[in-house]
mmCIF file of C-alpha atoms (C1' of nucleotides) in Angstrom:
data_model
loop_
_atom_site.group_PDB
_atom_site.id
_atom_site.type_symbol
_atom_site.label_atom_id
_atom_site.label_comp_id
_atom_site.label_asym_id
_atom_site.label_seq_id
_atom_site.Cartn_x
_atom_site.Cartn_y
_atom_site.Cartn_z
ATOM 1 C CA VAL A 1 32.151 -49.606 -26.627
ATOM 2 C CA ARG A 2 32.698 -46.105 -25.477
ATOM 3 C CA PRO A 3 35.401 -45.411 -22.906
ATOM 4 C CA VAL A 4 34.140 -44.268 -19.518
ATOM 5 C CA SER A 5 36.146 -41.066 -19.532
ATOM 6 C CA LEU A 6 36.570 -39.097 -22.705
ATOM 7 C CA SER A 7 39.987 -37.977 -23.705
ATOM 8 C CA LYS A 8 40.921 -34.367 -23.327
ATOM 9 C CA LEU A 9 40.771 -33.894 -27.052
ATOM 10 C CA SER A 10 37.242 -35.259 -27.213
ATOM 11 C CA GLU A 11 36.108 -33.007 -24.408
ATOM 12 C CA SER A 12 37.670 -30.064 -26.106
ATOM 13 C CA LEU A 13 35.822 -30.886 -29.308
ATOM 14 C CA ARG A 14 32.497 -30.829 -27.548
ATOM 15 C CA GLU A 15 33.346 -27.635 -25.714
ATOM 16 C CA GLN A 16 33.846 -26.030 -29.079
ATOM 17 C CA GLY A 17 30.342 -26.964 -30.095
ATOM 18 C CA TYR A 18 31.115 -29.861 -32.396
ATOM 19 C CA ARG A 19 29.193 -33.071 -32.132
ATOM 20 C CA LEU A 20 30.938 -35.962 -30.575
ATOM 21 C CA THR A 21 30.449 -39.025 -32.715
ATOM 22 C CA LEU A 22 31.847 -42.480 -32.282
ATOM 23 C CA GLN A 23 33.857 -42.048 -35.476
ATOM 24 C CA ARG A 24 35.442 -38.881 -34.181
ATOM 25 C CA GLU A 25 36.364 -40.482 -30.907
ATOM 26 C CA ILE A 26 37.948 -43.414 -32.632
ATOM 27 C CA ILE A 27 39.950 -41.210 -34.940
ATOM 28 C CA ILE A 28 41.055 -39.027 -32.063
ATOM 29 C CA GLU A 29 42.138 -42.110 -30.182
ATOM 30 C CA ALA A 30 44.221 -43.249 -33.101
ATOM 31 C CA VAL A 31 46.006 -39.921 -33.332
ATOM 32 C CA GLU A 32 46.549 -39.788 -29.585
ATOM 33 C CA ALA A 33 47.937 -43.289 -29.567
ATOM 34 C CA VAL A 34 50.810 -42.573 -31.915
ATOM 35 C CA HIS A 35 54.101 -41.420 -30.699
ATOM 36 C CA GLY A 36 54.907 -39.233 -33.648
ATOM 37 C CA HIS A 37 53.152 -38.917 -36.954
ATOM 38 C CA ILE A 38 50.410 -40.945 -38.559
ATOM 39 C CA SER A 39 49.059 -40.959 -42.083
ATOM 40 C CA VAL A 40 45.426 -41.082 -43.123
ATOM 41 C CA ASP A 41 45.928 -44.572 -44.359
ATOM 42 C CA ASP A 42 47.598 -45.690 -41.134
ATOM 43 C CA ILE A 43 44.582 -44.423 -39.266
ATOM 44 C CA TYR A 44 42.307 -46.234 -41.643
ATOM 45 C CA GLN A 45 44.166 -49.520 -41.209
ATOM 46 C CA GLN A 46 44.112 -49.145 -37.475
ATOM 47 C CA VAL A 47 40.483 -48.163 -37.209
ATOM 48 C CA HIS A 48 39.050 -50.534 -39.767
ATOM 49 C CA PRO A 49 39.221 -53.770 -37.737
ATOM 50 C CA ARG A 50 37.378 -52.218 -34.811
ATOM 51 C CA PHE A 51 34.875 -50.245 -36.819
ATOM 52 C CA PRO A 52 34.729 -51.722 -40.307
ATOM 53 C CA GLN A 53 32.277 -49.314 -41.781
ATOM 54 C CA VAL A 54 34.304 -46.246 -40.957
ATOM 55 C CA ASN A 55 34.951 -44.409 -44.157
ATOM 56 C CA LEU A 56 38.077 -42.812 -45.526
ATOM 57 C CA SER A 57 36.157 -39.637 -46.302
ATOM 58 C CA THR A 58 35.204 -39.406 -42.687
ATOM 59 C CA ILE A 59 38.816 -39.631 -41.666
ATOM 60 C CA TYR A 60 39.769 -36.845 -44.042
ATOM 61 C CA ARG A 61 36.865 -34.718 -42.894
ATOM 62 C CA THR A 62 37.466 -35.390 -39.242
ATOM 63 C CA LEU A 63 41.151 -34.558 -39.390
ATOM 64 C CA GLU A 64 40.379 -31.298 -41.113
ATOM 65 C CA LEU A 65 37.876 -30.486 -38.423
ATOM 66 C CA LEU A 66 40.240 -31.435 -35.634
ATOM 67 C CA GLU A 67 42.860 -29.227 -37.175
ATOM 68 C CA GLN A 68 40.456 -26.292 -37.298
ATOM 69 C CA ALA A 69 39.650 -26.942 -33.700
ATOM 70 C CA GLY A 70 43.348 -26.782 -32.975
ATOM 71 C CA LEU A 71 43.533 -30.333 -31.707
ATOM 72 C CA VAL A 72 45.748 -31.875 -34.332
ATOM 73 C CA GLY A 73 48.109 -30.652 -36.995
ATOM 74 C CA HIS A 74 49.603 -32.050 -40.129
ATOM 75 C CA SER A 75 53.051 -32.079 -41.634
ATOM 76 C CA HIS A 76 54.620 -33.069 -44.900
ATOM 77 C CA PHE A 77 57.401 -35.563 -45.001
ATOM 78 C CA HIS A 78 60.345 -35.855 -47.279
ATOM 79 C CA ASP A 79 58.424 -37.830 -49.868
ATOM 80 C CA GLY A 80 55.483 -35.450 -49.653
ATOM 81 C CA ALA A 81 53.387 -37.766 -47.533
ATOM 82 C CA THR A 82 50.906 -35.986 -45.301
ATOM 83 C CA LYS A 83 51.047 -37.043 -41.678
ATOM 84 C CA TRP A 84 49.061 -36.008 -38.655
ATOM 85 C CA HIS A 85 49.963 -35.503 -35.038
ATOM 86 C CA ARG A 86 48.543 -34.131 -31.799
ATOM 87 C CA ALA A 87 48.679 -30.405 -31.625
ATOM 88 C CA GLY A 88 49.333 -28.230 -28.670
ATOM 89 C CA GLU A 89 51.814 -27.583 -25.935
ATOM 90 C CA GLY A 90 53.696 -30.822 -25.853
ATOM 91 C CA HIS A 91 54.101 -30.860 -29.613
ATOM 92 C CA HIS A 92 57.623 -31.876 -30.306
ATOM 93 C CA GLN A 93 59.441 -31.720 -33.553
ATOM 94 C CA HIS A 94 60.646 -34.891 -35.224
ATOM 95 C CA LEU A 95 63.746 -35.855 -37.093
ATOM 96 C CA VAL A 96 62.985 -38.313 -39.852
ATOM 97 C CA CYS A 97 65.685 -40.207 -41.702
ATOM 98 C CA GLU A 98 65.313 -40.066 -45.466
ATOM 99 C CA ARG A 99 67.012 -43.405 -45.893
ATOM 100 C CA CYS A 100 65.696 -45.725 -43.204
ATOM 101 C CA GLY A 101 62.615 -43.793 -42.117
ATOM 102 C CA ALA A 102 63.601 -43.789 -38.443
ATOM 103 C CA GLU A 103 61.888 -41.091 -36.395
ATOM 104 C CA SER A 104 63.425 -39.473 -33.392
ATOM 105 C CA GLU A 105 62.358 -36.544 -31.305
ATOM 106 C CA LEU A 106 63.896 -33.143 -31.318
ATOM 107 C CA GLU A 107 63.693 -30.930 -28.297
ATOM 108 C CA LEU A 108 61.813 -27.770 -29.018
ATOM 109 C CA SER A 109 64.491 -25.766 -27.310
ATOM 110 C CA VAL A 110 66.788 -26.631 -30.194
ATOM 111 C CA VAL A 111 64.457 -25.144 -32.759
ATOM 112 C CA ALA A 112 63.167 -22.168 -30.826
ATOM 113 C CA PRO A 113 66.187 -19.917 -31.396
ATOM 114 C CA LEU A 114 65.739 -20.156 -35.144
ATOM 115 C CA ALA A 115 62.112 -19.090 -34.888
ATOM 116 C CA THR A 116 63.129 -16.168 -32.738
ATOM 117 C CA GLU A 117 65.861 -15.158 -35.126
ATOM 118 C CA ILE A 118 63.507 -15.278 -38.105
ATOM 119 C CA ARG A 119 60.942 -13.298 -36.207
ATOM 120 C CA GLU A 120 63.448 -10.622 -35.306
ATOM 121 C CA ARG A 121 65.099 -10.331 -38.667
ATOM 122 C CA TYR A 122 62.141 -10.667 -40.966
ATOM 123 C CA GLY A 123 59.046 -10.120 -38.825
ATOM 124 C CA PHE A 124 57.979 -13.524 -40.036
ATOM 125 C CA ALA A 125 56.200 -15.880 -37.653
ATOM 126 C CA ALA A 126 57.704 -19.170 -38.712
ATOM 127 C CA ASN A 127 55.691 -22.298 -38.225
ATOM 128 C CA LEU A 128 58.653 -24.561 -37.793
ATOM 129 C CA GLY A 129 56.660 -27.378 -36.318
ATOM 130 C CA HIS A 130 54.807 -27.822 -39.556
ATOM 131 C CA PHE A 131 57.432 -29.987 -41.137
ATOM 132 C CA ALA A 132 59.306 -32.902 -39.813
ATOM 133 C CA ILE A 133 62.982 -32.215 -40.230
ATOM 134 C CA THR A 134 64.361 -34.645 -42.728
ATOM 135 C CA GLY A 135 67.920 -35.679 -43.248
ATOM 136 C CA VAL A 136 70.134 -38.670 -42.661
ATOM 137 C CA CYS A 137 70.390 -40.313 -39.267
ATOM 138 C CA GLN A 138 73.563 -41.332 -37.505
ATOM 139 C CA ALA A 139 73.198 -45.006 -38.315
ATOM 140 C CA CYS A 140 72.677 -44.391 -42.016
ATOM 141 C CA LEU A 141 75.516 -41.903 -42.130
ATOM 142 C CA LYS A 142 77.828 -44.595 -40.820
ATOM 143 C CA LYS A 143 76.612 -47.142 -43.326
ATOM 144 C CA GLY A 144 77.225 -44.610 -46.053
ATOM 145 C CA GLU A 145 80.843 -43.958 -45.176
ATOM 146 C CA ARG A 146 81.969 -46.784 -47.418
ATOM 147 C CA PRO A 147 79.246 -47.171 -50.020
ATOM 148 C CA VAL B 1 66.137 -22.504 -81.398
ATOM 149 C CA ARG B 2 68.965 -23.563 -79.238
ATOM 150 C CA PRO B 3 70.920 -20.948 -77.273
ATOM 151 C CA VAL B 4 74.485 -20.380 -78.404
ATOM 152 C CA SER B 5 75.980 -21.134 -75.012
ATOM 153 C CA LEU B 6 74.502 -23.847 -72.868
ATOM 154 C CA SER B 7 73.727 -23.089 -69.284
ATOM 155 C CA LYS B 8 75.922 -24.501 -66.594
ATOM 156 C CA LEU B 9 73.239 -26.923 -65.611
ATOM 157 C CA SER B 10 72.976 -28.244 -69.143
ATOM 158 C CA GLU B 11 76.711 -28.675 -69.420
ATOM 159 C CA SER B 12 76.789 -30.443 -66.125
ATOM 160 C CA LEU B 13 74.102 -32.812 -67.322
ATOM 161 C CA ARG B 14 76.122 -33.788 -70.329
ATOM 162 C CA GLU B 15 79.281 -34.155 -68.298
ATOM 163 C CA GLN B 16 77.457 -36.719 -66.228
ATOM 164 C CA GLY B 17 76.745 -38.753 -69.311
ATOM 165 C CA TYR B 18 73.105 -37.879 -69.807
ATOM 166 C CA ARG B 19 71.791 -36.929 -73.197
ATOM 167 C CA LEU B 20 71.026 -33.332 -73.782
ATOM 168 C CA THR B 21 67.652 -33.001 -75.407
ATOM 169 C CA LEU B 22 65.706 -29.914 -76.317
ATOM 170 C CA GLN B 23 63.089 -30.820 -73.748
ATOM 171 C CA ARG B 24 65.671 -31.045 -71.007
ATOM 172 C CA GLU B 25 67.169 -27.726 -71.935
ATOM 173 C CA ILE B 26 63.817 -26.037 -71.905
ATOM 174 C CA ILE B 27 62.905 -27.491 -68.555
ATOM 175 C CA ILE B 28 66.262 -26.540 -67.108
ATOM 176 C CA GLU B 29 65.774 -23.024 -68.405
ATOM 177 C CA ALA B 30 62.408 -22.790 -66.718
ATOM 178 C CA VAL B 31 63.842 -23.850 -63.385
ATOM 179 C CA GLU B 32 66.785 -21.512 -63.734
ATOM 180 C CA ALA B 33 64.527 -18.631 -64.601
ATOM 181 C CA VAL B 34 62.547 -18.708 -61.397
ATOM 182 C CA HIS B 35 63.624 -16.800 -58.450
ATOM 183 C CA GLY B 36 62.372 -19.275 -55.899
ATOM 184 C CA HIS B 37 60.242 -22.345 -56.337
ATOM 185 C CA ILE B 38 58.296 -23.647 -59.269
ATOM 186 C CA SER B 39 55.722 -26.408 -59.561
ATOM 187 C CA VAL B 40 55.477 -29.017 -62.292
ATOM 188 C CA ASP B 41 52.382 -27.329 -63.572
ATOM 189 C CA ASP B 42 54.012 -23.890 -63.583
ATOM 190 C CA ILE B 43 56.769 -25.345 -65.704
ATOM 191 C CA TYR B 44 54.233 -26.907 -67.994
ATOM 192 C CA GLN B 45 52.362 -23.640 -68.452
ATOM 193 C CA GLN B 46 55.566 -21.800 -69.129
ATOM 194 C CA VAL B 47 56.992 -24.341 -71.538
ATOM 195 C CA HIS B 48 53.852 -25.172 -73.435
ATOM 196 C CA PRO B 49 53.588 -22.028 -75.590
ATOM 197 C CA ARG B 50 57.126 -22.400 -76.850
ATOM 198 C CA PHE B 51 57.098 -26.132 -77.219
ATOM 199 C CA PRO B 52 53.491 -27.303 -77.375
ATOM 200 C CA GLN B 53 54.134 -30.961 -77.636
ATOM 201 C CA VAL B 54 56.195 -31.149 -74.480
ATOM 202 C CA ASN B 55 54.598 -33.646 -72.211
ATOM 203 C CA LEU B 56 53.864 -33.569 -68.518
ATOM 204 C CA SER B 57 55.424 -37.000 -68.088
ATOM 205 C CA THR B 58 58.613 -35.681 -69.551
ATOM 206 C CA ILE B 59 58.653 -32.884 -67.044
ATOM 207 C CA TYR B 60 58.204 -35.306 -64.183
ATOM 208 C CA ARG B 61 60.862 -37.601 -65.584
ATOM 209 C CA THR B 62 63.286 -34.806 -66.313
ATOM 210 C CA LEU B 63 62.992 -33.255 -62.888
ATOM 211 C CA GLU B 64 63.642 -36.587 -61.257
ATOM 212 C CA LEU B 65 66.707 -37.013 -63.423
ATOM 213 C CA LEU B 66 67.947 -33.518 -62.715
ATOM 214 C CA GLU B 67 67.524 -34.183 -59.029
ATOM 215 C CA GLN B 68 69.558 -37.375 -59.271
ATOM 216 C CA ALA B 69 72.194 -35.425 -61.103
ATOM 217 C CA GLY B 70 72.202 -32.982 -58.216
ATOM 218 C CA LEU B 71 71.124 -30.059 -60.359
ATOM 219 C CA VAL B 72 67.734 -29.333 -58.859
ATOM 220 C CA GLY B 73 65.907 -30.184 -55.683
ATOM 221 C CA HIS B 74 62.331 -30.268 -54.576
ATOM 222 C CA SER B 75 60.510 -29.096 -51.496
ATOM 223 C CA HIS B 76 57.071 -29.421 -50.054
ATOM 224 C CA PHE B 77 55.034 -26.407 -49.236
ATOM 225 C CA HIS B 78 52.524 -25.793 -46.525
ATOM 226 C CA ASP B 79 49.683 -27.226 -48.546
ATOM 227 C CA GLY B 80 51.761 -30.180 -49.595
ATOM 228 C CA ALA B 81 52.467 -28.871 -53.071
ATOM 229 C CA THR B 82 55.712 -30.101 -54.566
ATOM 230 C CA LYS B 83 57.953 -27.361 -55.872
ATOM 231 C CA TRP B 84 61.313 -27.422 -57.558
ATOM 232 C CA HIS B 85 64.323 -25.176 -57.377
ATOM 233 C CA ARG B 86 67.944 -24.983 -58.483
ATOM 234 C CA ALA B 87 70.223 -27.010 -56.303
ATOM 235 C CA GLY B 88 73.741 -26.300 -55.269
ATOM 236 C CA GLU B 89 75.872 -23.764 -53.528
ATOM 237 C CA GLY B 90 73.775 -20.706 -53.904
ATOM 238 C CA HIS B 91 70.663 -22.488 -52.781
ATOM 239 C CA HIS B 92 68.872 -20.187 -50.434
ATOM 240 C CA GLN B 93 66.049 -21.066 -48.165
ATOM 241 C CA HIS B 94 62.660 -19.441 -48.597
ATOM 242 C CA LEU B 95 60.047 -18.123 -46.247
ATOM 243 C CA VAL B 96 56.570 -18.677 -47.592
ATOM 244 C CA CYS B 97 53.506 -17.028 -46.106
ATOM 245 C CA GLU B 98 50.664 -19.434 -45.442
ATOM 246 C CA ARG B 99 48.087 -16.716 -45.892
ATOM 247 C CA CYS B 100 49.116 -14.647 -48.873
ATOM 248 C CA GLY B 101 51.671 -16.957 -50.466
ATOM 249 C CA ALA B 102 54.401 -14.334 -50.535
ATOM 250 C CA GLU B 103 57.892 -15.746 -50.842
ATOM 251 C CA SER B 104 60.944 -14.115 -49.410
ATOM 252 C CA GLU B 105 64.491 -15.283 -49.114
ATOM 253 C CA LEU B 106 66.180 -16.372 -45.965
ATOM 254 C CA GLU B 107 69.910 -16.091 -45.597
ATOM 255 C CA LEU B 108 71.526 -19.436 -45.120
ATOM 256 C CA SER B 109 73.534 -18.094 -42.244
ATOM 257 C CA VAL B 110 70.320 -17.872 -40.255
ATOM 258 C CA VAL B 111 69.585 -21.547 -40.674
ATOM 259 C CA ALA B 112 73.076 -22.955 -40.486
ATOM 260 C CA PRO B 113 73.385 -22.845 -36.689
ATOM 261 C CA LEU B 114 70.349 -25.091 -36.325
ATOM 262 C CA ALA B 115 71.822 -27.669 -38.664
ATOM 263 C CA THR B 116 75.046 -27.577 -36.721
ATOM 264 C CA GLU B 117 73.246 -27.935 -33.428
ATOM 265 C CA ILE B 118 71.242 -30.910 -34.670
ATOM 266 C CA ARG B 119 74.369 -32.498 -36.038
ATOM 267 C CA GLU B 120 76.190 -32.102 -32.757
ATOM 268 C CA ARG B 121 73.407 -33.193 -30.477
ATOM 269 C CA TYR B 122 71.925 -36.019 -32.478
ATOM 270 C CA GLY B 123 74.487 -36.931 -35.126
ATOM 271 C CA PHE B 124 71.734 -36.238 -37.610
ATOM 272 C CA ALA B 125 72.562 -34.554 -40.912
ATOM 273 C CA ALA B 126 69.531 -32.336 -41.310
ATOM 274 C CA ASN B 127 68.442 -31.413 -44.780
ATOM 275 C CA LEU B 128 66.938 -28.114 -43.788
ATOM 276 C CA GLY B 129 66.793 -26.816 -47.308
ATOM 277 C CA HIS B 130 64.321 -29.463 -48.253
ATOM 278 C CA PHE B 131 61.337 -27.555 -47.025
ATOM 279 C CA ALA B 132 60.355 -24.015 -47.471
ATOM 280 C CA ILE B 133 59.800 -22.483 -44.070
ATOM 281 C CA THR B 134 56.157 -21.644 -43.768
ATOM 282 C CA GLY B 135 54.517 -19.240 -41.422
ATOM 283 C CA VAL B 136 52.851 -15.862 -41.489
ATOM 284 C CA CYS B 137 54.529 -12.852 -43.016
ATOM 285 C CA GLN B 138 54.780 -9.407 -41.495
ATOM 286 C CA ALA B 139 52.049 -7.916 -43.670
ATOM 287 C CA CYS B 140 49.562 -10.660 -42.857
ATOM 288 C CA LEU B 141 50.402 -10.529 -39.179
ATOM 289 C CA LYS B 142 49.445 -6.854 -39.174
ATOM 290 C CA LYS B 143 46.213 -7.488 -40.990
ATOM 291 C CA GLY B 144 45.411 -10.156 -38.454
ATOM 292 C CA GLU B 145 45.828 -7.959 -35.429
ATOM 293 C CA ARG B 146 42.189 -6.910 -35.554
ATOM 294 C CA PRO B 147 40.377 -9.719 -37.309
ATOM 295 C "C1'" DT C 1 73.383 -47.635 -85.453
ATOM 296 C "C1'" DT C 2 71.571 -48.220 -80.977
ATOM 297 C "C1'" DA C 3 70.928 -47.041 -76.253
ATOM 298 C "C1'" DT C 4 68.303 -43.495 -74.409
ATOM 299 C "C1'" DG C 5 64.540 -40.411 -74.315
ATOM 300 C "C1'" DT C 6 59.747 -38.888 -75.486
ATOM 301 C "C1'" DG C 7 54.727 -38.739 -76.419
ATOM 302 C "C1'" DC C 8 50.580 -40.663 -75.560
ATOM 303 C "C1'" DA C 9 47.077 -42.905 -73.256
ATOM 304 C "C1'" DA C 10 45.890 -45.543 -69.591
ATOM 305 C "C1'" DA C 11 46.618 -46.883 -64.695
ATOM 306 C "C1'" DT C 12 47.549 -45.502 -59.830
ATOM 307 C "C1'" DT C 13 47.300 -42.936 -55.830
ATOM 308 C "C1'" DT C 14 45.549 -39.443 -52.977
ATOM 309 C "C1'" DT C 15 42.051 -36.368 -51.815
ATOM 310 C "C1'" DT C 16 37.522 -34.066 -52.527
ATOM 311 C "C1'" DT C 17 32.582 -33.748 -53.256
ATOM 312 C "C1'" DG C 18 27.340 -34.446 -53.848
ATOM 313 C "C1'" DC C 19 23.738 -36.460 -51.934
ATOM 314 C "C1'" DA C 20 20.483 -39.438 -49.411
ATOM 315 C "C1'" DG C 21 20.046 -41.476 -45.195
ATOM 316 C "C1'" DA C 22 21.622 -41.755 -40.107
ATOM 317 C "C1'" DT C 23 22.158 -39.616 -35.559
ATOM 318 C "C1'" DG C 24 23.646 -36.483 -31.537
ATOM 319 C "C1'" DG C 25 21.900 -33.112 -28.602
ATOM 320 C "C1'" DC D 1 12.955 -32.570 -34.172
ATOM 321 C "C1'" DC D 2 16.489 -31.006 -37.231
ATOM 322 C "C1'" DA D 3 21.107 -29.365 -37.983
ATOM 323 C "C1'" DT D 4 25.073 -31.931 -38.377
ATOM 324 C "C1'" DC D 5 27.491 -36.162 -39.733
ATOM 325 C "C1'" DT D 6 28.437 -40.222 -42.259
ATOM 326 C "C1'" DG D 7 28.724 -43.730 -45.981
ATOM 327 C "C1'" DC D 8 28.946 -44.442 -50.543
ATOM 328 C "C1'" DA D 9 30.110 -43.873 -55.069
ATOM 329 C "C1'" DA D 10 31.825 -40.933 -58.257
ATOM 330 C "C1'" DA D 11 34.911 -36.989 -59.536
ATOM 331 C "C1'" DA D 12 39.251 -34.512 -59.387
ATOM 332 C "C1'" DA D 13 43.975 -33.837 -58.972
ATOM 333 C "C1'" DA D 14 48.640 -35.453 -58.957
ATOM 334 C "C1'" DT D 15 51.851 -38.730 -60.379
ATOM 335 C "C1'" DT D 16 53.494 -43.057 -62.600
ATOM 336 C "C1'" DT D 17 53.946 -46.545 -66.165
ATOM 337 C "C1'" DG D 18 53.987 -49.479 -70.610
ATOM 338 C "C1'" DC D 19 54.976 -49.259 -75.039
ATOM 339 C "C1'" DA D 20 55.911 -47.887 -79.869
ATOM 340 C "C1'" DC D 21 58.284 -44.388 -82.060
ATOM 341 C "C1'" DA D 22 61.936 -40.660 -82.210
ATOM 342 C "C1'" DT D 23 66.629 -39.093 -81.691
ATOM 343 C "C1'" DA D 24 71.413 -37.785 -79.581
ATOM 344 C "C1'" DA D 25 75.789 -39.306 -79.900
#
DNA sequence: TTATGTGCAAATTTTTTGCAGATGG
DNA sequence: CCATCTGCAAAAAATTTGCACATAA
């Protein structure tokens, strides 16, 4: 059951000359639906009920393609897990708690000065968005005060 | 052939009640020797000639132990590779080029303000050192100007 | 002596790949 | 039609684990 109007990402895929398959649409939908980051396996779990024959390989291949097309990006979390997210303008950084796993958003304006500084000092174009910032959240810090 | 004076890391291990084995010393040496980050496999390659029977499992287990003891830490690189480095005071952040792999050091003072900002705004204790900062280095940026 | 650590081989987990058949444009 | 995609099954790469033997203290 194909949606009447394609998402912006899907349109963009086609504009770039890639074929628009049902699998790709479904995977794009899954990535668009998350508020934050999603793993390959999460996508698989989410997609499987609706489209049982969708294959893990296809998810890997599709994400790689979407990344090339500039539509999604991936990051590595504290434990090394690879997670995917929408790319582009609105891409916000995330703070992820190492202890409880809670994700919260970080305004880009907070990170931007560091990128600028690194650019000025070292001529290095830092890709700060590539990693979620890990650490310990407020709640867990409090719990930890008296261990 | 055991060195006459043990490294600080080795001493610290023993102080914490862990046993000091030849394997652990060798692995510690390998981590101390690098200026930057080192992968499990790099360690293996480096250690193997001198101590052929040293096992990969032991390296994994030792690094985990050393991390618990607060003597080393690990980071995830752009491609997801896990790399290890000395922990502690002098721990400097690294800039790693996504294109050519070049590593350069980043003064902690450059990063510190971001950690402070995140702490103040969100009460979140960011572990910024956990990841190498990836991006594109000056040399590669120049090459890329006319692709 | 004995709790701890190691080697080895096998199991897991995650990701990649070759290929024959399916399908979008 | 036919270049591109996909499913499948198998391979590769990275990491973990169980267990018998070795060893630091």
